[in-house]
XYZ file of C-alpha atoms in Angstrom:
655
model
C -63.497 -46.441 -15.292
C -61.994 -43.563 -17.287
C -62.395 -39.869 -16.600
C -64.335 -37.773 -19.118
C -62.443 -34.660 -20.238
C -65.511 -32.556 -19.475
C -65.421 -33.374 -15.774
C -63.200 -31.908 -13.020
C -61.520 -35.292 -12.578
C -59.844 -34.915 -15.968
C -58.039 -31.789 -14.753
C -56.953 -33.341 -11.466
C -53.362 -34.616 -11.123
C -53.232 -35.825 -7.528
C -50.042 -36.509 -5.602
C -50.893 -38.958 -2.837
C -48.578 -39.181 0.167
C -48.962 -42.765 1.340
C -47.328 -44.251 4.393
C -47.669 -46.852 7.106
C -49.274 -45.308 10.178
C -47.034 -42.969 12.186
C -44.344 -42.751 9.486
C -44.532 -38.963 9.224
C -46.929 -38.502 6.289
C -48.432 -35.369 7.850
C -45.004 -33.884 8.413
C -44.134 -34.421 4.751
C -47.526 -32.986 3.765
C -46.767 -29.798 5.688
C -43.450 -29.486 3.845
C -44.712 -30.175 0.321
C -47.661 -27.834 0.756
C -45.055 -25.052 0.490
C -44.239 -25.973 -3.120
C -45.200 -23.371 -5.697
C -47.992 -24.610 -7.969
C -49.221 -27.345 -5.626
C -52.699 -27.141 -4.101
C -53.793 -28.775 -0.887
C -56.747 -29.026 1.445
C -56.894 -27.911 5.037
C -54.965 -30.235 7.314
C -58.144 -30.925 9.306
C -60.284 -31.757 6.261
C -62.073 -35.128 6.606
C -60.876 -38.121 4.630
C -62.023 -37.561 1.037
C -62.770 -41.186 0.131
C -64.822 -42.047 3.197
C -67.187 -39.166 2.448
C -68.718 -41.217 -0.361
C -71.154 -43.835 0.933
C -70.249 -46.234 -1.888
C -66.613 -46.264 -0.728
C -67.094 -46.263 3.033
C -66.171 -49.513 4.872
C -69.779 -49.784 6.064
C -70.769 -50.531 2.454
C -68.615 -53.678 2.655
C -69.878 -54.935 6.042
C -66.895 -53.281 7.712
C -64.503 -55.904 6.342
C -61.649 -53.390 6.158
C -60.655 -50.056 4.669
C -59.069 -51.772 1.675
C -59.937 -50.482 -1.826
C -58.414 -52.209 -4.858
C -58.774 -52.193 -8.646
C -62.022 -54.145 -8.435
C -63.462 -51.415 -6.226
C -62.400 -48.831 -8.794
C -64.106 -50.758 -11.595
C -67.282 -51.138 -9.543
C -68.019 -47.506 -8.725
C -69.982 -45.363 -11.136
C -68.559 -42.550 -13.246
C -70.631 -40.148 -11.188
C -69.076 -41.357 -7.933
C -65.605 -41.002 -9.438
C -66.329 -37.430 -10.436
C -67.932 -36.774 -7.056
C -64.723 -37.965 -5.372
C -62.691 -35.479 -7.442
C -65.084 -32.709 -6.448
C -64.699 -33.600 -2.754
C -60.923 -33.583 -3.058
C -60.936 -30.177 -4.728
C -63.385 -28.638 -2.260
C -61.593 -25.926 -0.315
C -58.249 -26.593 -1.994
C -55.840 -23.654 -2.154
C -52.202 -22.989 -2.936
C -49.447 -21.811 -0.615
C -50.453 -18.184 -1.174
C -53.995 -19.052 -0.011
C -55.432 -18.694 -3.523
C -58.333 -21.004 -4.368
C -58.323 -23.287 -7.407
C -59.711 -21.157 -10.255
C -62.909 -22.266 -11.965
C -62.255 -24.083 -15.199
C -58.633 -24.930 -14.351
C -57.340 -27.476 -16.861
C -54.622 -28.950 -14.649
C -54.497 -29.012 -10.870
C -51.657 -30.656 -8.940
C -53.385 -31.580 -5.696
C -51.554 -32.897 -2.648
C -53.453 -35.518 -0.654
C -52.469 -37.265 2.565
C -54.525 -39.639 4.679
C -53.405 -42.569 6.789
C -56.215 -44.556 5.152
C -54.773 -44.040 1.652
C -52.145 -46.691 2.479
C -54.846 -49.321 1.837
C -56.124 -47.691 -1.368
C -53.206 -47.413 -3.805
C -54.662 -49.680 -6.577
C -58.020 -47.913 -6.333
C -56.572 -44.403 -6.458
C -54.205 -45.289 -9.292
C -57.113 -46.608 -11.365
C -59.574 -43.813 -10.662
C -56.944 -41.116 -11.294
C -54.728 -42.282 -14.191
C -52.432 -39.278 -13.763
C -52.004 -39.801 -10.022
C -48.541 -40.151 -8.539
C -47.531 -41.459 -5.149
C -44.876 -40.509 -2.621
C -44.126 -43.224 -0.092
C -43.061 -41.904 3.306
C -41.170 -44.685 5.080
C -39.827 -45.002 8.592
C -37.954 -47.728 10.425
C -39.962 -50.341 12.290
C -39.022 -49.639 15.923
C -39.992 -45.970 16.131
C -43.018 -46.527 13.867
C -44.500 -49.290 16.006
C -43.687 -47.417 19.196
C -45.333 -44.228 17.940
C -48.362 -46.178 16.736
C -48.771 -47.830 20.128
C -48.521 -44.395 21.756
C -51.191 -43.092 19.360
C -53.481 -45.999 20.272
C -53.134 -45.127 23.949
C -53.843 -41.450 23.294
C -57.348 -42.118 21.968
C -56.974 -39.289 19.409
C -56.842 -40.991 15.994
C -60.177 -42.709 15.665
C -61.412 -43.041 12.059
C -64.667 -44.854 12.916
C -65.919 -43.946 16.428
C -68.903 -46.311 16.211
C -67.143 -49.330 14.745
C -69.595 -52.243 15.184
C -68.449 -55.462 16.864
C -65.285 -53.888 18.234
C -64.884 -54.875 21.891
C -61.323 -53.750 22.504
C -60.355 -51.703 25.553
C -59.599 -48.695 23.331
C -61.338 -47.392 20.232
C -59.864 -48.589 16.927
C -57.133 -46.233 15.686
C -55.780 -45.633 12.191
C -56.485 -47.791 9.070
C -58.985 -50.609 9.392
C -57.101 -53.776 8.451
C -58.606 -57.137 7.580
C -59.079 -59.354 10.623
C -59.494 -56.416 12.979
C -62.225 -58.148 14.986
C -59.767 -60.866 16.041
C -57.505 -58.336 17.782
C -59.909 -57.090 20.454
C -58.111 -58.843 23.313
C -54.618 -57.675 22.320
C -52.587 -54.955 24.026
C -51.952 -51.681 22.121
C -48.335 -52.519 21.304
C -49.368 -55.916 19.916
C -52.103 -54.405 17.741
C -49.684 -51.715 16.606
C -47.124 -54.287 15.426
C -49.707 -56.344 13.537
C -51.345 -53.270 12.006
C -48.031 -51.757 10.952
C -46.836 -54.977 9.335
C -50.039 -55.673 7.393
C -50.395 -52.118 6.133
C -46.714 -51.847 5.209
C -46.547 -55.137 3.320
C -49.706 -54.321 1.370
C -48.487 -50.812 0.592
C -45.088 -51.970 -0.673
C -46.698 -54.683 -2.811
C -49.208 -52.245 -4.297
C -46.598 -49.635 -5.167
C -44.247 -52.156 -6.744
C -47.078 -53.180 -9.073
C -47.270 -49.636 -10.497
C -45.090 -48.243 -13.268
C -41.838 -47.041 -11.728
C -42.390 -43.436 -12.839
C -45.628 -43.178 -10.851
C -44.079 -43.372 -7.406
C -41.027 -42.449 -5.409
C -39.980 -42.692 -1.797
C -38.401 -40.707 0.975
C -38.064 -41.411 4.670
C -38.856 -39.809 7.979
C -35.187 -40.146 8.890
C -34.058 -38.325 5.725
C -36.599 -35.552 6.231
C -35.568 -34.982 9.842
C -31.822 -35.112 9.147
C -31.764 -32.942 6.016
C -35.187 -31.436 5.206
C -33.761 -29.159 2.526
C -32.240 -32.037 0.599
C -35.356 -34.197 0.956
C -37.612 -31.389 -0.280
C -35.354 -30.624 -3.241
C -35.194 -34.278 -4.261
C -38.973 -34.664 -4.183
C -39.539 -31.421 -6.054
C -37.161 -32.569 -8.765
C -39.217 -35.746 -9.146
C -42.446 -33.734 -9.221
C -41.060 -31.399 -11.860
C -41.302 -28.431 -9.496
C -38.729 -26.092 -7.973
C -38.037 -25.815 -4.257
C -37.456 -22.150 -3.481
C -37.481 -22.057 0.317
C -35.002 -22.837 3.057
C -35.659 -25.606 5.540
C -33.492 -26.219 8.546
C -33.960 -28.796 11.296
C -35.735 -29.100 13.570
C -39.014 -29.081 11.658
C -42.096 -27.905 13.556
C -44.322 -30.543 15.104
C -47.628 -31.238 13.365
C -51.141 -31.612 14.714
C -50.735 -35.400 14.632
C -47.781 -35.352 17.048
C -48.568 -37.244 20.257
C -45.444 -36.306 22.213
C -42.416 -34.233 21.159
C -39.679 -36.211 19.402
C -36.419 -36.815 21.184
C -33.459 -39.089 20.436
C -34.139 -42.703 21.362
C -37.681 -41.979 22.549
C -39.099 -45.289 21.389
C -36.449 -47.283 23.233
C -37.981 -46.278 26.556
C -40.783 -48.796 25.991
C -39.396 -52.257 26.645
C -42.589 -53.835 25.353
C -41.799 -52.615 21.830
C -38.596 -54.645 21.715
C -40.651 -57.768 22.413
C -42.846 -57.370 19.327
C -40.157 -56.274 16.849
C -38.994 -59.818 15.997
C -42.509 -60.599 14.752
C -42.288 -57.842 12.105
C -38.684 -58.453 11.068
C -39.285 -59.482 7.415
C -41.295 -56.324 6.817
C -38.811 -54.202 8.754
C -36.068 -55.463 6.444
C -38.093 -54.517 3.354
C -38.466 -50.986 4.668
C -34.776 -50.724 5.582
C -33.767 -51.835 2.102
C -36.080 -49.274 0.496
C -34.892 -46.393 2.652
C -31.314 -47.161 1.770
C -29.880 -47.861 5.192
C -29.205 -51.454 6.088
C -30.615 -51.141 9.575
C -33.842 -51.702 11.400
C -34.742 -50.465 14.829
C -32.557 -52.336 17.255
C -32.876 -53.327 20.864
C -30.050 -51.752 22.797
C -28.436 -53.858 25.482
C -27.043 -52.452 28.727
C -23.470 -51.227 28.454
C -20.537 -52.086 30.636
C -19.326 -49.260 32.827
C -16.325 -47.307 31.588
C -12.976 -48.354 32.985
C -11.244 -45.957 35.400
C -8.631 -44.896 32.843
C -11.188 -43.577 30.376
C -12.350 -40.016 29.896
C -15.331 -38.265 28.367
C -14.920 -36.798 24.902
C -16.201 -33.311 24.156
C -18.646 -33.041 21.262
C -19.472 -29.404 20.499
C -20.515 -30.229 16.937
C -23.551 -32.355 17.878
C -26.655 -30.167 18.117
C -29.025 -32.586 19.818
C -28.968 -34.253 23.181
C -28.519 -37.969 23.607
C -24.878 -38.374 22.519
C -22.133 -39.625 24.768
C -18.636 -40.993 24.365
C -15.616 -42.074 26.308
C -12.086 -43.056 25.308
C -8.838 -44.436 26.586
C -5.950 -41.998 26.989
C -4.010 -44.019 24.436
C -6.221 -42.778 21.564
C -5.375 -39.043 21.638
C -1.758 -39.974 22.389
C -1.634 -42.178 19.269
C -3.143 -39.425 17.115
C -0.518 -36.960 18.365
C 2.269 -39.457 17.632
C 1.166 -40.107 14.046
C 0.115 -36.472 13.464
C -3.421 -37.373 12.364
C -7.123 -37.215 13.155
C -9.842 -39.807 12.606
C -12.832 -39.479 10.294
C -15.830 -41.712 11.117
C -19.072 -42.060 9.142
C -22.212 -43.062 10.982
C -25.062 -43.304 8.498
C -27.544 -44.368 11.168
C -27.361 -40.950 12.839
C -26.602 -38.936 9.686
C -23.244 -37.728 10.938
C -19.566 -37.654 10.057
C -17.421 -37.450 13.183
C -13.975 -35.888 13.365
C -11.997 -37.221 16.330
C -9.199 -34.759 17.116
C -6.512 -34.836 19.788
C -6.197 -31.804 22.006
C -2.697 -30.268 22.316
C -0.057 -32.072 24.364
C -1.511 -33.627 27.490
C -5.077 -32.919 26.435
C -7.930 -35.230 25.670
C -10.017 -36.085 22.622
C -12.510 -33.846 20.855
C -15.366 -35.340 18.792
C -16.630 -32.894 16.190
C -19.841 -33.595 14.258
C -20.994 -32.673 10.783
C -24.439 -33.493 9.373
C -24.789 -35.342 6.059
C -27.571 -37.413 4.513
C -26.768 -41.078 5.247
C -22.943 -40.901 4.996
C -21.326 -44.278 4.328
C -18.135 -44.935 2.346
C -15.270 -42.432 2.498
C -11.931 -42.077 0.743
C -8.964 -39.907 1.736
C -6.194 -38.951 -0.675
C -3.781 -36.384 0.728
C -5.649 -33.088 0.871
C -8.974 -34.334 -0.478
C -11.844 -36.362 0.949
C -14.723 -38.089 -0.819
C -17.878 -39.055 1.076
C -20.740 -41.120 -0.303
C -24.214 -40.134 0.896
C -27.714 -41.243 0.093
C -27.976 -39.548 -3.298
C -24.507 -38.216 -4.115
C -20.762 -38.418 -3.726
C -19.215 -35.167 -2.493
C -15.539 -34.287 -2.761
C -13.915 -31.904 -0.261
C -10.591 -30.109 -0.709
C -8.409 -28.617 2.000
C -7.817 -24.864 1.694
C -5.020 -23.838 4.100
C -5.681 -20.112 3.682
C -9.253 -20.628 4.855
C -8.079 -22.719 7.805
C -5.703 -19.912 8.840
C -8.649 -17.532 9.208
C -10.764 -19.793 11.436
C -11.072 -18.854 15.084
C -9.336 -19.391 17.353
C -6.380 -18.263 15.285
C -3.669 -20.856 14.806
C -5.787 -23.778 16.007
C -6.863 -25.263 12.656
C -4.390 -26.979 10.346
C -6.909 -27.761 7.618
C -10.322 -26.735 6.329
C -12.015 -29.097 3.885
C -14.552 -27.225 1.772
C -17.051 -28.887 -0.590
C -15.471 -28.878 -4.053
C -17.986 -30.842 -6.105
C -20.992 -33.091 -5.619
C -21.971 -35.704 -8.165
C -25.573 -36.898 -7.953
C -25.648 -40.675 -8.289
C -29.161 -41.362 -7.116
C -29.735 -43.949 -4.416
C -27.214 -46.526 -5.644
C -26.188 -47.433 -2.054
C -22.602 -46.221 -2.162
C -20.587 -48.380 0.208
C -16.778 -48.318 -0.061
C -15.061 -45.507 -1.998
C -11.498 -45.453 -3.297
C -9.283 -43.415 -5.610
C -7.456 -45.606 -8.113
C -5.916 -44.893 -11.484
C -6.849 -41.238 -11.252
C -10.560 -42.026 -10.866
C -12.966 -42.161 -7.951
C -14.370 -45.689 -7.644
C -17.446 -46.654 -5.671
C -19.048 -49.915 -4.676
C -22.703 -49.684 -5.675
C -24.363 -52.261 -3.479
C -27.781 -51.692 -5.001
C -26.485 -52.429 -8.530
C -24.000 -55.152 -7.445
C -21.269 -53.307 -9.323
C -18.010 -51.410 -9.155
C -18.612 -48.002 -10.694
C -16.745 -44.771 -11.252
C -18.145 -41.382 -10.355
C -18.046 -38.381 -12.665
C -19.042 -37.282 -16.121
C -22.579 -36.833 -17.384
C -24.046 -40.162 -16.212
C -25.260 -40.919 -12.701
C -22.430 -43.435 -12.569
C -20.296 -45.479 -14.972
C -20.533 -49.266 -14.466
C -17.035 -50.758 -14.639
C -17.240 -54.293 -13.262
C -19.670 -56.863 -11.860
C -19.091 -60.321 -10.386
C -19.283 -62.968 -13.138
C -22.266 -64.639 -11.460
C -24.370 -61.442 -11.616
C -26.228 -61.501 -14.939
C -27.615 -57.969 -15.182
C -27.104 -54.397 -14.066
C -30.226 -54.007 -11.946
C -31.088 -52.080 -8.777
C -31.748 -55.302 -6.868
C -28.839 -55.791 -4.415
C -28.289 -59.326 -5.656
C -25.096 -60.188 -3.765
C -24.577 -57.205 -1.432
C -21.261 -56.182 -2.937
C -19.895 -53.859 -0.272
C -16.132 -53.408 -0.073
C -13.052 -52.872 -2.236
C -9.292 -52.985 -1.751
C -6.781 -51.112 -3.902
C -3.434 -52.693 -4.805
C -0.842 -50.724 -6.799
C -3.374 -48.056 -7.761
C -5.949 -50.582 -9.056
C -9.112 -51.948 -7.471
C -8.012 -55.541 -6.940
C -10.290 -57.253 -4.396
C -13.966 -56.916 -3.449
C -16.187 -58.414 -0.767
C -19.799 -59.541 -1.061
C -22.233 -61.223 1.317
C -23.346 -63.908 -1.125
C -22.658 -65.604 -4.451
C -26.198 -64.984 -5.676
C -27.949 -63.610 -8.768
C -31.437 -63.229 -7.276
C -32.741 -59.937 -5.828
C -31.723 -59.903 -2.170
C -30.601 -63.521 -2.469
C -27.605 -62.971 -0.205
C -29.907 -62.821 2.813
C -30.478 -66.575 2.766
C -27.016 -67.368 4.138
C -25.694 -64.341 5.980
C -23.821 -66.421 8.557
C -21.392 -68.061 6.127
C -22.209 -67.024 2.566
C -19.644 -64.215 2.309
C -16.955 -64.161 -0.365
C -13.841 -62.298 -1.557
C -13.403 -61.906 -5.330
C -10.306 -61.133 -7.386
C -11.452 -58.347 -9.722
C -8.923 -59.071 -12.474
C -9.806 -62.747 -12.894
C -13.350 -62.759 -11.507
C -12.301 -65.754 -9.417
C -13.779 -66.255 -5.965
C -10.687 -66.611 -3.839
C -12.357 -67.032 -0.455
C -15.729 -68.497 0.549
C -17.590 -69.262 3.748
C -17.054 -65.855 5.381
C -19.463 -64.283 7.838
C -20.619 -60.940 6.406
C -17.186 -59.688 5.193
C -16.640 -55.925 4.948
C -13.852 -53.370 4.513
C -11.155 -55.319 2.621
C -7.883 -53.388 2.803
C -4.415 -53.969 1.346
C -1.825 -53.031 3.958
C 1.855 -53.870 4.392
C 1.743 -56.549 1.679
C -1.305 -58.342 3.093
C -5.036 -58.431 2.392
C -7.013 -57.676 5.531
C -10.747 -58.149 5.974
C -13.380 -57.761 8.662
C -15.701 -60.699 9.249
C -18.498 -58.551 10.608
C -20.765 -61.470 11.479
C -18.115 -62.751 13.849
C -16.880 -59.364 15.058
C -13.363 -60.176 13.888
C -10.424 -58.732 11.966
C -8.269 -61.147 9.979
C -5.618 -61.484 7.311
C -6.248 -63.487 4.122
C -3.951 -66.235 2.851
C -3.918 -65.411 -0.871
C -3.095 -69.000 -1.863
C -5.663 -70.919 0.179
C -8.238 -68.164 0.688
C -8.374 -68.894 4.408
C -8.800 -65.993 6.799
C -6.564 -66.074 9.859
C -8.230 -64.272 12.724
C -6.066 -61.637 14.374
C -8.575 -60.305 16.925
C -12.170 -60.770 18.033
C -13.831 -57.531 19.089
C -16.992 -56.660 21.064
C -19.205 -55.496 18.181
C -20.122 -55.741 14.506
C -16.845 -54.889 12.736
C -17.080 -52.514 9.753
C -14.693 -49.706 8.780
C -10.939 -50.272 8.797
C -7.733 -48.265 8.436
C -4.136 -48.645 9.635
C -1.427 -46.642 11.363
C 1.917 -48.399 11.743
C 1.366 -51.620 13.714
C -2.162 -50.618 14.640
C -5.539 -51.186 13.009
C -8.400 -48.790 13.708
C -11.615 -50.819 13.480
C -15.166 -49.492 13.496
C -17.608 -51.310 15.774
C -21.401 -51.176 15.692
C -23.945 -52.443 18.161
C -25.452 -55.804 17.301
C -29.091 -55.579 16.240
C -30.837 -58.736 17.411
C -33.592 -58.523 14.808
C -31.142 -58.397 11.889
C -28.183 -60.435 13.100
C -30.010 -63.340 14.691
C -28.137 -66.536 13.851
C -24.744 -64.861 13.404
C -21.859 -65.749 15.727
C -21.566 -62.135 16.936
C -25.139 -62.243 18.221
C -24.116 -64.756 20.885
C -21.720 -62.357 22.596
C -22.712 -60.282 25.568
C -20.578 -57.202 24.812
C -22.185 -54.951 22.192
C -20.154 -51.804 21.629
C -20.072 -48.939 19.133
C -17.017 -46.859 18.339
C -13.458 -47.189 17.040
C -11.193 -49.852 18.539
C -7.389 -49.730 18.188
C -5.846 -53.187 17.700
C -2.167 -54.118 17.703
C -1.997 -56.321 14.570
C 1.199 -57.961 15.825
C -0.573 -59.765 18.661
C -4.283 -58.966 18.377
C -4.473 -57.017 21.618
C -6.734 -53.995 22.087
C -4.644 -50.951 22.974
C -7.406 -48.343 23.110
C -10.861 -47.302 22.021
C -13.211 -44.406 21.375
C -16.661 -45.590 22.424
C -19.962 -43.938 21.488
C -23.177 -44.114 23.462
C -26.673 -42.761 22.983
C -27.702 -41.488 19.555
C -24.761 -43.034 17.665
C -24.837 -46.830 17.590
C -23.661 -47.852 14.107
C -20.435 -47.100 12.247
C -19.795 -47.595 8.549
C -16.307 -46.352 7.709
C -13.143 -45.197 9.468
C -10.402 -43.154 7.778
C -7.263 -41.352 8.931
C -6.548 -37.751 7.972
C -2.744 -37.855 8.055
C -1.014 -34.544 8.615
C -4.146 -32.980 10.110
C -4.391 -32.786 13.885
C -7.228 -30.267 14.062
C -9.085 -30.040 10.726
C -12.511 -28.624 9.936
C -15.046 -30.115 7.513
C -17.559 -27.592 6.165
C -21.120 -28.656 5.428
C -22.628 -27.609 2.116
C -25.049 -24.725 2.519
C -23.690 -23.490 5.850
C -22.249 -20.038 6.395
C -18.759 -21.514 6.520
C -18.988 -22.876 2.976
C -21.194 -20.063 1.680
C -18.877 -17.287 2.853
C -15.502 -18.895 2.128
C -14.453 -17.855 -1.373
C -11.373 -19.511 -2.820
C -10.064 -17.532 -5.795
C -7.250 -18.370 -8.212
C -3.958 -16.585 -7.827
C -3.868 -13.531 -10.057
C -0.524 -12.523 -11.532
């Protein structure tokens, strides 16, 4: 069914926000309704599609709320035009101006939880329609959906026939709904979330790539300004307002958000394994290789540990402790520690207080920070969409209060937009900044006019495609050249590495393309240090050294967490640990251990003993990278767009 140019539908260019239930579609709608040139309906307006009798589920014997291409072909031209009229009714722009009569092009924002089941229908009826997928990780989504079911507030069909459940049906009507009447809310929520999400992802992937894009609840909460600017760029609009967290709650909020809220419901952790395949699809799309985990109880801190201060973390829910040996080591080597934790959207600076003092943990907010590289007075950090380089400016540091405290101030120097290429390890080599693009299974360099410059791929990968074929993730530099890389599988199929996570990992010699080591358990963070190649077998929670002749990895230490992020100081290795997520790491050796810690562990590489740790609790539970800032005991890292970076002007010397 095609639109006639003489009808309002021909002028309508809808932008549909589609999402699994409780993924934050209404929150995104409230943000995008502030875009200049975009029209929208009142937030309380009834669902546009269900207002037409021919499209209402009752016309299909209440089978479900699903509408596909066949449904689009079956409705009359008049009903299609009537739908456009309903959607335009009461629409206005951000300045409260109504859509003018006779408008030839109207960009209309639409959001309804029920649209998640209608993508093929909407795409066919409105050929110019585009879609924004709002995604959210499985744990909080299912928890929030179960909470919404209990609230009794989100009832699309109050008189749903044949429904005998204890509570009225909430959110989209999925196929097989009658069979769920005897289930508990959290069980229905898990089944509903999985079916809607799988269908939505399949439907969107069937569209032309330029008709849809994605963002996430996590990205919007962590950096609303960046998320809004990215979406506006895709829409061809300009974002001209300032957004700072926290965003206001919407009318669909059941209870105020707070860190770790969903974890308080033990029943949710029992249903998460049943949705794991779908949860993994969502995690891959969002760009963070995590799904909602089930936190295990922690061991009590030992008597010789202390609490770390964290003035840079704005929200509650963070905690840490450390052994006295950690600040003492940092004072001895005249350094501080830089830690990236993409899961919480933070970079953490661990700094030793003056002689006899403790450890300070200082937080800076970035969008999904992962790989980092340090080269003297400069730092590079890979985030969700860009790689940003920071440069130390001593004269700025000297002016920070309290006077004399700061010995470095790293200001943003440049940011290169890469797009979501899943930047993992970063390294400077040969005068260039190299990155491991996990999504494209490639080593790339950053800079110039392109998003990135492909430089090398494993010989078994046949194409440069955004398909994460082998989960290339780490690189080691030898004599100023990228020499070794790690990957989780020797595969050429999209996501094929997942089939053998426990022992499919490999190390590759970049120069020859030869696989020098096989059978590793999720290897990460290869590093060349003191004439040896070191690697973390994350799936075992181990650090080891590689025999370059045989390819065997000799274990040096087994640690109480998922090992990822590695740097060295003299005879010590600083190793990042992340909590083990049962739903993702089931079947790996590390999953069998009882201790599940997150933080930075200090290991004596001469004997494998643990000599200290900085342990995180609460809102930080996954680490990606660990770097040392040598020569900086108390540095500052300025966030882009803050007053510190906006008001610090570095000018050239004038003679």
